[in-house]
C-alpha cells in the first residue's frame, strides 16, 4: 500500500484520513463502513458515505454519493481536475462512476482484500467480469425484434446534444 501512496501528494494523505473518518462515523450512524471525498484544487467539493441500507439503494456507495454531490456542487456531470479519495478500493460500480465523471485520479486506503475480510467481497465482481457471460449467475443478453438503434439515431440527429 505504501508504494501506491508514495505516488500521491502528501495532501492526499490528509484526505484519505478524512475518508476513513467519514467511513468510521458512518458505521456508528447505521451505514456501511465506506466514506469518500471529492477534492479539487486542495479543497473538498463533496463528501459521501455508504447509504445502501438506509436508503434501500444498492448504488448508494460512498464514492457514488460523493460523485453525485460533487457534480451538483460544480454544476456539471464532469469532474475534470478532481481527485476521488475513498476509504476503500472502489468496486467496479464506483470505478465506472469515476470514469464517467472523468475524475483525474482515484486514491484509496483499504484494499479489496481488507473489504473481503469484513464481509464486503467485491473480488467476486472483478472475477465475474473476466468470465464469459454465459457462466454468470444472472442472465445478460441482447434481444432482437425491435428497432434497437432508434435511440442512437435520434441522438445523432439532435443538433443541440451535449456529448458526454
Short mmCIF file of N, CA and C in Angstrom, two decimals:
data_model
loop_
_atom_site.label_atom_id
_atom_site.label_comp_id
_atom_site.label_asym_id
_atom_site.label_seq_id
_atom_site.Cartn_x
_atom_site.Cartn_y
_atom_site.Cartn_z
N UNK A 1 0.82 -1.19 0.00
CA UNK A 1 0.00 0.00 0.00
C UNK A 1 0.87 1.26 0.00
N UNK A 2 1.98 1.25 0.72
CA UNK A 2 2.84 2.43 0.75
C UNK A 2 3.38 2.77 -0.62
N UNK A 3 3.62 1.75 -1.47
CA UNK A 3 4.11 2.03 -2.81
C UNK A 3 3.08 2.82 -3.60
N UNK A 4 1.82 2.45 -3.45
CA UNK A 4 0.76 3.17 -4.15
C UNK A 4 0.68 4.59 -3.62
N UNK A 5 0.69 4.74 -2.31
CA UNK A 5 0.56 6.07 -1.72
C UNK A 5 1.76 6.95 -1.97
N UNK A 6 2.92 6.35 -2.24
CA UNK A 6 4.10 7.18 -2.46
C UNK A 6 3.96 8.00 -3.74
N UNK A 7 3.03 7.61 -4.62
CA UNK A 7 2.84 8.35 -5.86
C UNK A 7 1.84 9.49 -5.72
N UNK A 8 1.15 9.58 -4.61
CA UNK A 8 0.20 10.68 -4.41
C UNK A 8 0.82 11.75 -3.54
N UNK A 9 0.29 12.93 -3.66
CA UNK A 9 0.83 14.04 -2.88
C UNK A 9 0.52 13.86 -1.40
N UNK A 10 1.33 14.50 -0.57
CA UNK A 10 1.14 14.42 0.89
C UNK A 10 -0.24 14.91 1.30
N UNK A 11 -0.76 15.90 0.59
CA UNK A 11 -2.09 16.42 0.92
C UNK A 11 -3.17 15.35 0.77
N UNK A 12 -2.97 14.45 -0.19
CA UNK A 12 -3.94 13.38 -0.39
C UNK A 12 -4.04 12.47 0.84
N UNK A 13 -2.95 12.34 1.57
CA UNK A 13 -2.99 11.53 2.80
C UNK A 13 -3.96 12.14 3.81
N UNK A 14 -4.03 13.47 3.83
CA UNK A 14 -4.98 14.15 4.72
C UNK A 14 -6.41 13.80 4.29
N UNK A 15 -6.65 13.80 2.99
CA UNK A 15 -7.99 13.48 2.50
C UNK A 15 -8.31 12.00 2.73
N UNK A 16 -7.31 11.14 2.65
CA UNK A 16 -7.52 9.73 2.98
C UNK A 16 -7.97 9.59 4.43
N UNK A 17 -7.34 10.35 5.31
CA UNK A 17 -7.74 10.33 6.71
C UNK A 17 -9.17 10.79 6.90
N UNK A 18 -9.58 11.80 6.12
CA UNK A 18 -10.95 12.29 6.20
C UNK A 18 -11.94 11.24 5.70
N UNK A 19 -11.60 10.55 4.62
CA UNK A 19 -12.47 9.49 4.08
C UNK A 19 -12.62 8.36 5.10
N UNK A 20 -11.54 8.00 5.76
CA UNK A 20 -11.59 6.94 6.78
C UNK A 20 -12.42 7.41 7.98
N UNK A 21 -12.26 8.67 8.37
CA UNK A 21 -13.06 9.22 9.48
C UNK A 21 -14.55 9.18 9.13
N UNK A 22 -14.90 9.59 7.92
CA UNK A 22 -16.30 9.56 7.47
C UNK A 22 -16.85 8.13 7.50
N UNK A 23 -16.04 7.20 7.02
CA UNK A 23 -16.47 5.79 6.98
C UNK A 23 -16.72 5.25 8.38
N UNK A 24 -15.82 5.55 9.29
CA UNK A 24 -15.95 5.06 10.66
C UNK A 24 -17.17 5.67 11.33
N UNK A 25 -17.38 6.96 11.14
CA UNK A 25 -18.56 7.63 11.71
C UNK A 25 -19.84 7.09 11.11
N UNK A 26 -19.80 6.71 9.84
CA UNK A 26 -20.99 6.19 9.18
C UNK A 26 -21.43 4.85 9.76
N UNK A 27 -20.48 4.05 10.20
CA UNK A 27 -20.82 2.79 10.86
C UNK A 27 -21.64 3.08 12.11
N UNK A 28 -21.18 4.03 12.91
CA UNK A 28 -21.88 4.42 14.13
C UNK A 28 -23.29 4.93 13.82
N UNK A 29 -23.43 5.60 12.67
CA UNK A 29 -24.72 6.17 12.28
C UNK A 29 -25.65 5.15 11.61
N UNK A 30 -25.19 3.91 11.47
CA UNK A 30 -26.04 2.87 10.89
C UNK A 30 -25.78 2.56 9.44
N UNK A 31 -24.78 3.18 8.84
CA UNK A 31 -24.45 2.91 7.44
C UNK A 31 -23.29 1.95 7.31
N UNK A 32 -22.86 1.76 6.07
CA UNK A 32 -21.74 0.87 5.79
C UNK A 32 -20.41 1.53 6.06
N UNK A 33 -19.34 0.73 6.15
CA UNK A 33 -18.01 1.24 6.53
C UNK A 33 -17.22 1.84 5.36
N UNK A 34 -17.85 2.78 4.65
CA UNK A 34 -17.18 3.38 3.49
C UNK A 34 -17.44 4.88 3.47
N UNK A 35 -16.39 5.64 3.15
CA UNK A 35 -16.50 7.08 3.02
C UNK A 35 -15.66 7.57 1.86
N UNK A 36 -16.04 8.70 1.28
CA UNK A 36 -15.30 9.24 0.14
C UNK A 36 -15.39 10.76 0.14
N UNK A 37 -14.36 11.37 -0.42
CA UNK A 37 -14.35 12.82 -0.63
C UNK A 37 -13.91 13.10 -2.06
N UNK A 38 -14.46 14.15 -2.63
CA UNK A 38 -14.03 14.63 -3.94
C UNK A 38 -13.33 15.96 -3.70
N UNK A 39 -12.09 16.05 -4.17
CA UNK A 39 -11.24 17.21 -3.92
C UNK A 39 -10.85 17.85 -5.25
N UNK A 40 -10.90 19.16 -5.27
CA UNK A 40 -10.40 19.91 -6.44
C UNK A 40 -9.62 21.11 -5.91
N UNK A 41 -8.43 21.30 -6.45
CA UNK A 41 -7.58 22.44 -6.07
C UNK A 41 -7.39 22.53 -4.56
N UNK A 42 -7.19 21.38 -3.91
CA UNK A 42 -6.89 21.36 -2.49
C UNK A 42 -8.07 21.57 -1.56
N UNK A 43 -9.28 21.60 -2.11
CA UNK A 43 -10.47 21.80 -1.28
C UNK A 43 -11.49 20.70 -1.54
N UNK A 44 -12.17 20.30 -0.49
CA UNK A 44 -13.21 19.29 -0.63
C UNK A 44 -14.43 19.93 -1.29
N UNK A 45 -14.88 19.32 -2.38
CA UNK A 45 -16.08 19.77 -3.07
C UNK A 45 -17.30 19.07 -2.49
N UNK A 46 -17.13 17.78 -2.17
CA UNK A 46 -18.26 16.99 -1.66
C UNK A 46 -17.73 15.77 -0.93
N UNK A 47 -18.58 15.24 -0.07
CA UNK A 47 -18.27 14.01 0.64
C UNK A 47 -19.42 13.03 0.42
N UNK A 48 -19.14 11.77 0.73
CA UNK A 48 -20.19 10.77 0.65
C UNK A 48 -19.88 9.62 1.59
N UNK A 49 -20.93 9.02 2.09
CA UNK A 49 -20.79 7.82 2.89
C UNK A 49 -21.73 6.77 2.31
N UNK A 50 -21.46 5.52 2.60
CA UNK A 50 -22.29 4.45 2.10
C UNK A 50 -23.69 4.57 2.67
N UNK A 51 -24.67 4.63 1.78
CA UNK A 51 -26.07 4.80 2.16
C UNK A 51 -26.95 3.67 1.62
N UNK A 52 -26.35 2.54 1.30
CA UNK A 52 -27.09 1.43 0.69
C UNK A 52 -28.25 0.99 1.56
N UNK A 53 -28.00 0.67 2.82
CA UNK A 53 -29.08 0.14 3.65
C UNK A 53 -30.05 1.21 4.13
N UNK A 54 -29.60 2.41 4.54
CA UNK A 54 -30.59 3.40 4.98
C UNK A 54 -31.52 3.88 3.87
N UNK A 55 -31.01 3.92 2.61
CA UNK A 55 -31.82 4.44 1.51
C UNK A 55 -32.41 3.32 0.64
N UNK A 56 -32.06 2.08 0.97
CA UNK A 56 -32.50 0.93 0.17
C UNK A 56 -32.11 1.09 -1.30
N UNK A 57 -30.92 1.63 -1.52
CA UNK A 57 -30.40 1.89 -2.86
C UNK A 57 -29.06 1.19 -3.03
N UNK A 58 -29.03 0.08 -3.79
CA UNK A 58 -27.77 -0.66 -3.95
C UNK A 58 -26.68 0.11 -4.69
N UNK A 59 -27.02 1.26 -5.28
CA UNK A 59 -26.00 2.06 -5.95
C UNK A 59 -25.48 3.20 -5.07
N UNK A 60 -25.98 3.32 -3.86
CA UNK A 60 -25.60 4.43 -2.99
C UNK A 60 -24.30 4.15 -2.24
N UNK A 61 -23.29 3.76 -2.99
CA UNK A 61 -21.96 3.57 -2.42
C UNK A 61 -21.37 4.94 -2.10
N UNK A 62 -20.44 4.99 -1.17
CA UNK A 62 -19.86 6.26 -0.74
C UNK A 62 -19.31 7.07 -1.91
N UNK A 63 -18.60 6.39 -2.81
CA UNK A 63 -18.00 7.10 -3.94
C UNK A 63 -19.07 7.66 -4.87
N UNK A 64 -20.12 6.90 -5.12
CA UNK A 64 -21.20 7.36 -6.00
C UNK A 64 -21.93 8.53 -5.34
N UNK A 65 -22.20 8.43 -4.04
CA UNK A 65 -22.85 9.52 -3.31
C UNK A 65 -21.98 10.78 -3.40
N UNK A 66 -20.68 10.64 -3.21
CA UNK A 66 -19.77 11.79 -3.28
C UNK A 66 -19.71 12.37 -4.69
N UNK A 67 -19.67 11.52 -5.69
CA UNK A 67 -19.63 11.98 -7.09
C UNK A 67 -20.92 12.73 -7.43
N UNK A 68 -22.05 12.18 -7.03
CA UNK A 68 -23.33 12.86 -7.29
C UNK A 68 -23.35 14.25 -6.65
N UNK A 69 -22.92 14.32 -5.40
CA UNK A 69 -22.92 15.60 -4.68
C UNK A 69 -21.93 16.59 -5.31
N UNK A 70 -20.78 16.09 -5.72
CA UNK A 70 -19.77 16.96 -6.34
C UNK A 70 -20.28 17.52 -7.67
N UNK A 71 -20.93 16.69 -8.45
CA UNK A 71 -21.48 17.16 -9.73
C UNK A 71 -22.52 18.25 -9.50
N UNK A 72 -23.36 18.07 -8.49
CA UNK A 72 -24.34 19.10 -8.16
C UNK A 72 -23.64 20.38 -7.70
N UNK A 73 -22.59 20.23 -6.91
CA UNK A 73 -21.88 21.39 -6.37
C UNK A 73 -21.20 22.21 -7.47
N UNK A 74 -20.64 21.53 -8.47
CA UNK A 74 -19.95 22.27 -9.54
C UNK A 74 -20.85 22.56 -10.72
N UNK A 75 -22.04 21.97 -10.75
CA UNK A 75 -22.98 22.22 -11.83
C UNK A 75 -22.58 21.59 -13.15
N UNK A 76 -21.96 20.42 -13.07
CA UNK A 76 -21.50 19.73 -14.28
C UNK A 76 -21.43 18.24 -13.99
N UNK A 77 -21.62 17.42 -15.00
CA UNK A 77 -21.50 15.98 -14.82
C UNK A 77 -20.06 15.53 -14.97
N UNK A 78 -19.19 16.46 -15.32
CA UNK A 78 -17.76 16.15 -15.44
C UNK A 78 -17.02 16.69 -14.23
N UNK A 79 -16.16 15.88 -13.69
CA UNK A 79 -15.36 16.30 -12.53
C UNK A 79 -13.88 16.35 -12.89
N UNK A 80 -13.61 16.87 -14.07
CA UNK A 80 -12.23 17.04 -14.52
C UNK A 80 -11.49 17.93 -13.53
N UNK A 81 -10.27 17.54 -13.21
CA UNK A 81 -9.49 18.30 -12.25
C UNK A 81 -9.70 17.85 -10.82
N UNK A 82 -10.55 16.84 -10.63
CA UNK A 82 -10.85 16.36 -9.28
C UNK A 82 -10.15 15.05 -8.97
N UNK A 83 -10.01 14.81 -7.69
CA UNK A 83 -9.49 13.55 -7.17
C UNK A 83 -10.59 12.93 -6.32
N UNK A 84 -10.85 11.65 -6.55
CA UNK A 84 -11.78 10.90 -5.70
C UNK A 84 -10.94 10.14 -4.69
N UNK A 85 -11.18 10.42 -3.42
CA UNK A 85 -10.43 9.80 -2.34
C UNK A 85 -11.40 8.95 -1.53
N UNK A 86 -11.08 7.66 -1.39
CA UNK A 86 -12.01 6.73 -0.76
C UNK A 86 -11.34 5.98 0.39
N UNK A 87 -12.16 5.63 1.35
CA UNK A 87 -11.65 4.87 2.49
C UNK A 87 -11.28 3.44 2.09
N UNK A 88 -11.79 2.99 0.94
CA UNK A 88 -11.53 1.62 0.49
C UNK A 88 -11.44 1.61 -1.04
N UNK A 89 -10.73 0.64 -1.56
CA UNK A 89 -10.61 0.48 -3.01
C UNK A 89 -12.01 0.44 -3.64
N UNK A 90 -12.28 1.32 -4.58
CA UNK A 90 -13.60 1.35 -5.19
C UNK A 90 -13.92 0.05 -5.94
N UNK A 91 -15.17 -0.37 -5.81
CA UNK A 91 -15.65 -1.54 -6.54
C UNK A 91 -15.82 -1.18 -8.01
N UNK A 92 -16.12 -2.15 -8.86
CA UNK A 92 -16.31 -1.84 -10.29
C UNK A 92 -17.39 -0.78 -10.55
N UNK A 93 -18.47 -0.79 -9.78
CA UNK A 93 -19.52 0.23 -9.94
C UNK A 93 -18.93 1.62 -9.71
N UNK A 94 -18.21 1.77 -8.64
CA UNK A 94 -17.66 3.07 -8.27
C UNK A 94 -16.54 3.51 -9.21
N UNK A 95 -15.73 2.56 -9.65
CA UNK A 95 -14.70 2.90 -10.64
C UNK A 95 -15.35 3.37 -11.93
N UNK A 96 -16.42 2.71 -12.34
CA UNK A 96 -17.14 3.12 -13.55
C UNK A 96 -17.70 4.52 -13.39
N UNK A 97 -18.27 4.81 -12.23
CA UNK A 97 -18.80 6.15 -11.98
C UNK A 97 -17.68 7.19 -12.05
N UNK A 98 -16.52 6.86 -11.50
CA UNK A 98 -15.39 7.79 -11.54
C UNK A 98 -14.92 8.01 -12.98
N UNK A 99 -14.92 6.95 -13.77
CA UNK A 99 -14.54 7.09 -15.17
C UNK A 99 -15.55 7.95 -15.92
N UNK A 100 -16.85 7.70 -15.72
CA UNK A 100 -17.88 8.50 -16.38
C UNK A 100 -17.80 9.97 -15.95
N UNK A 101 -17.47 10.21 -14.69
CA UNK A 101 -17.36 11.58 -14.18
C UNK A 101 -16.07 12.25 -14.62
N UNK A 102 -15.16 11.46 -15.14
CA UNK A 102 -13.88 11.97 -15.65
C UNK A 102 -13.00 12.59 -14.56
N UNK A 103 -13.02 11.95 -13.37
CA UNK A 103 -12.09 12.43 -12.34
C UNK A 103 -10.67 12.16 -12.83
N UNK A 104 -9.74 12.96 -12.37
CA UNK A 104 -8.35 12.81 -12.81
C UNK A 104 -7.66 11.61 -12.18
N UNK A 105 -8.04 11.33 -10.93
CA UNK A 105 -7.31 10.32 -10.18
C UNK A 105 -8.18 9.78 -9.07
N UNK A 106 -7.92 8.54 -8.69
CA UNK A 106 -8.60 7.90 -7.56
C UNK A 106 -7.52 7.38 -6.62
N UNK A 107 -7.67 7.65 -5.33
CA UNK A 107 -6.77 7.03 -4.36
C UNK A 107 -7.62 6.50 -3.20
N UNK A 108 -7.10 5.48 -2.54
CA UNK A 108 -7.89 4.81 -1.50
C UNK A 108 -6.98 4.28 -0.41
N UNK A 109 -7.60 3.96 0.73
CA UNK A 109 -6.87 3.44 1.89
C UNK A 109 -6.89 1.91 1.89
N UNK A 110 -7.93 1.30 2.42
CA UNK A 110 -8.02 -0.18 2.46
C UNK A 110 -8.19 -0.72 1.05
N UNK A 111 -7.82 -1.99 0.86
CA UNK A 111 -7.98 -2.59 -0.47
C UNK A 111 -9.09 -3.63 -0.47
N UNK A 112 -9.31 -4.26 -1.61
CA UNK A 112 -10.41 -5.21 -1.77
C UNK A 112 -10.28 -6.41 -0.84
N UNK A 113 -9.06 -6.78 -0.48
CA UNK A 113 -8.87 -7.90 0.45
C UNK A 113 -9.28 -7.51 1.86
N UNK A 114 -8.98 -6.27 2.24
CA UNK A 114 -9.42 -5.76 3.54
C UNK A 114 -10.95 -5.76 3.61
N UNK A 115 -11.59 -5.32 2.53
CA UNK A 115 -13.06 -5.30 2.47
C UNK A 115 -13.62 -6.71 2.55
N UNK A 116 -13.01 -7.63 1.84
CA UNK A 116 -13.49 -9.02 1.84
C UNK A 116 -13.40 -9.62 3.24
N UNK A 117 -12.35 -9.30 3.97
CA UNK A 117 -12.19 -9.82 5.33
C UNK A 117 -13.30 -9.32 6.26
N UNK A 118 -13.91 -8.18 5.90
CA UNK A 118 -15.01 -7.63 6.70
C UNK A 118 -16.38 -8.03 6.15
N UNK A 119 -16.39 -8.86 5.10
CA UNK A 119 -17.66 -9.34 4.55
C UNK A 119 -18.14 -8.60 3.31
N UNK A 120 -17.31 -7.73 2.75
CA UNK A 120 -17.66 -6.98 1.55
C UNK A 120 -16.75 -7.45 0.42
N UNK A 121 -17.11 -8.57 -0.20
CA UNK A 121 -16.20 -9.20 -1.16
C UNK A 121 -16.47 -8.76 -2.59
N UNK A 122 -15.90 -7.64 -2.98
CA UNK A 122 -16.00 -7.15 -4.35
C UNK A 122 -15.15 -7.96 -5.31
N UNK A 123 -14.26 -8.78 -4.77
CA UNK A 123 -13.41 -9.59 -5.64
C UNK A 123 -14.26 -10.46 -6.57
N UNK A 124 -15.45 -10.86 -6.10
CA UNK A 124 -16.35 -11.67 -6.93
C UNK A 124 -16.67 -10.96 -8.24
N UNK A 125 -16.90 -9.65 -8.17
CA UNK A 125 -17.27 -8.90 -9.37
C UNK A 125 -16.09 -8.75 -10.31
N UNK A 126 -14.92 -8.48 -9.76
CA UNK A 126 -13.73 -8.39 -10.61
C UNK A 126 -13.53 -9.72 -11.35
N UNK A 127 -13.72 -10.81 -10.65
CA UNK A 127 -13.58 -12.14 -11.26
C UNK A 127 -14.69 -12.38 -12.28
N UNK A 128 -15.91 -12.06 -11.92
CA UNK A 128 -17.05 -12.28 -12.80
C UNK A 128 -16.88 -11.60 -14.15
N UNK A 129 -16.43 -10.35 -14.15
CA UNK A 129 -16.30 -9.61 -15.40
C UNK A 129 -15.26 -10.23 -16.33
N UNK A 130 -14.41 -11.07 -15.80
CA UNK A 130 -13.41 -11.74 -16.62
C UNK A 130 -13.87 -13.09 -17.16
N UNK A 131 -15.11 -13.48 -16.87
CA UNK A 131 -15.62 -14.78 -17.33
C UNK A 131 -16.69 -14.57 -18.41
N UNK A 132 -16.94 -15.58 -19.23
CA UNK A 132 -17.98 -15.46 -20.26
C UNK A 132 -19.36 -15.23 -19.64
N UNK A 133 -20.16 -14.39 -20.26
CA UNK A 133 -21.48 -14.06 -19.73
C UNK A 133 -22.36 -15.30 -19.55
N UNK A 134 -22.16 -16.29 -20.36
CA UNK A 134 -22.98 -17.50 -20.25
C UNK A 134 -22.82 -18.19 -18.89
N UNK A 135 -21.74 -17.90 -18.19
CA UNK A 135 -21.48 -18.53 -16.90
C UNK A 135 -21.93 -17.68 -15.71
N UNK A 136 -22.43 -16.48 -15.98
CA UNK A 136 -22.82 -15.57 -14.91
C UNK A 136 -24.06 -16.09 -14.18
N UNK A 137 -24.22 -15.75 -12.90
CA UNK A 137 -25.41 -16.19 -12.16
C UNK A 137 -26.67 -15.42 -12.56
N UNK A 138 -26.51 -14.36 -13.34
CA UNK A 138 -27.62 -13.55 -13.82
C UNK A 138 -27.55 -13.52 -15.34
N UNK A 139 -28.66 -13.82 -15.99
CA UNK A 139 -28.67 -13.81 -17.46
C UNK A 139 -28.55 -12.39 -17.98
N UNK A 140 -27.67 -12.20 -18.96
CA UNK A 140 -27.48 -10.92 -19.62
C UNK A 140 -27.38 -11.21 -21.10
N UNK A 141 -28.27 -10.62 -21.90
CA UNK A 141 -28.21 -10.88 -23.33
C UNK A 141 -29.02 -9.89 -24.12
N UNK A 142 -28.71 -9.78 -25.39
CA UNK A 142 -29.39 -8.86 -26.30
C UNK A 142 -30.62 -9.53 -26.88
N UNK A 143 -31.71 -8.78 -26.98
CA UNK A 143 -32.93 -9.26 -27.62
C UNK A 143 -33.07 -8.54 -28.96
N UNK A 144 -33.56 -9.26 -29.96
CA UNK A 144 -33.79 -8.62 -31.25
C UNK A 144 -35.28 -8.47 -31.47
N UNK A 145 -35.65 -7.84 -32.58
CA UNK A 145 -37.06 -7.69 -32.91
C UNK A 145 -37.59 -6.29 -32.69
N UNK A 146 -36.76 -5.40 -32.22
CA UNK A 146 -37.16 -4.00 -32.08
C UNK A 146 -36.13 -3.15 -32.82
N UNK A 147 -36.47 -1.91 -33.09
CA UNK A 147 -35.53 -1.01 -33.75
C UNK A 147 -34.51 -0.55 -32.70
N UNK A 148 -33.53 -1.39 -32.46
CA UNK A 148 -32.60 -1.18 -31.36
C UNK A 148 -31.69 0.03 -31.51
N UNK A 149 -31.52 0.55 -32.69
CA UNK A 149 -30.66 1.73 -32.86
C UNK A 149 -31.44 3.03 -32.94
N UNK A 150 -32.77 2.99 -32.82
CA UNK A 150 -33.60 4.21 -32.91
C UNK A 150 -33.17 5.28 -31.92
N UNK A 151 -32.90 4.93 -30.65
CA UNK A 151 -32.46 5.98 -29.72
C UNK A 151 -31.14 6.64 -30.15
N UNK A 152 -30.24 5.84 -30.71
CA UNK A 152 -28.95 6.39 -31.16
C UNK A 152 -29.11 7.23 -32.42
N UNK A 153 -30.01 6.80 -33.31
CA UNK A 153 -30.31 7.61 -34.49
C UNK A 153 -30.87 8.97 -34.06
N UNK A 154 -31.79 8.96 -33.09
CA UNK A 154 -32.38 10.20 -32.58
C UNK A 154 -31.29 11.08 -31.96
N UNK A 155 -30.38 10.46 -31.23
CA UNK A 155 -29.29 11.20 -30.59
C UNK A 155 -28.39 11.85 -31.63
N UNK A 156 -28.00 11.08 -32.65
CA UNK A 156 -27.13 11.62 -33.69
C UNK A 156 -27.81 12.76 -34.46
N UNK A 157 -29.13 12.69 -34.59
CA UNK A 157 -29.87 13.72 -35.33
C UNK A 157 -30.14 14.97 -34.50
N UNK A 158 -29.92 14.91 -33.21
CA UNK A 158 -30.23 16.04 -32.31
C UNK A 158 -29.10 17.06 -32.42
N UNK A 159 -29.37 18.24 -32.99
CA UNK A 159 -28.29 19.21 -33.21
C UNK A 159 -27.74 19.83 -31.92
N UNK A 160 -28.54 19.88 -30.86
CA UNK A 160 -28.08 20.52 -29.63
C UNK A 160 -27.69 19.52 -28.55
N UNK A 161 -27.29 18.33 -28.95
CA UNK A 161 -26.92 17.31 -27.95
C UNK A 161 -25.64 17.74 -27.22
N UNK A 162 -25.58 17.34 -25.97
CA UNK A 162 -24.42 17.63 -25.13
C UNK A 162 -23.65 16.34 -24.95
N UNK A 163 -22.58 16.20 -25.65
CA UNK A 163 -21.80 14.96 -25.63
C UNK A 163 -21.23 14.69 -24.25
N UNK A 164 -21.29 13.43 -23.87
CA UNK A 164 -20.65 13.04 -22.62
C UNK A 164 -19.98 11.72 -22.80
#
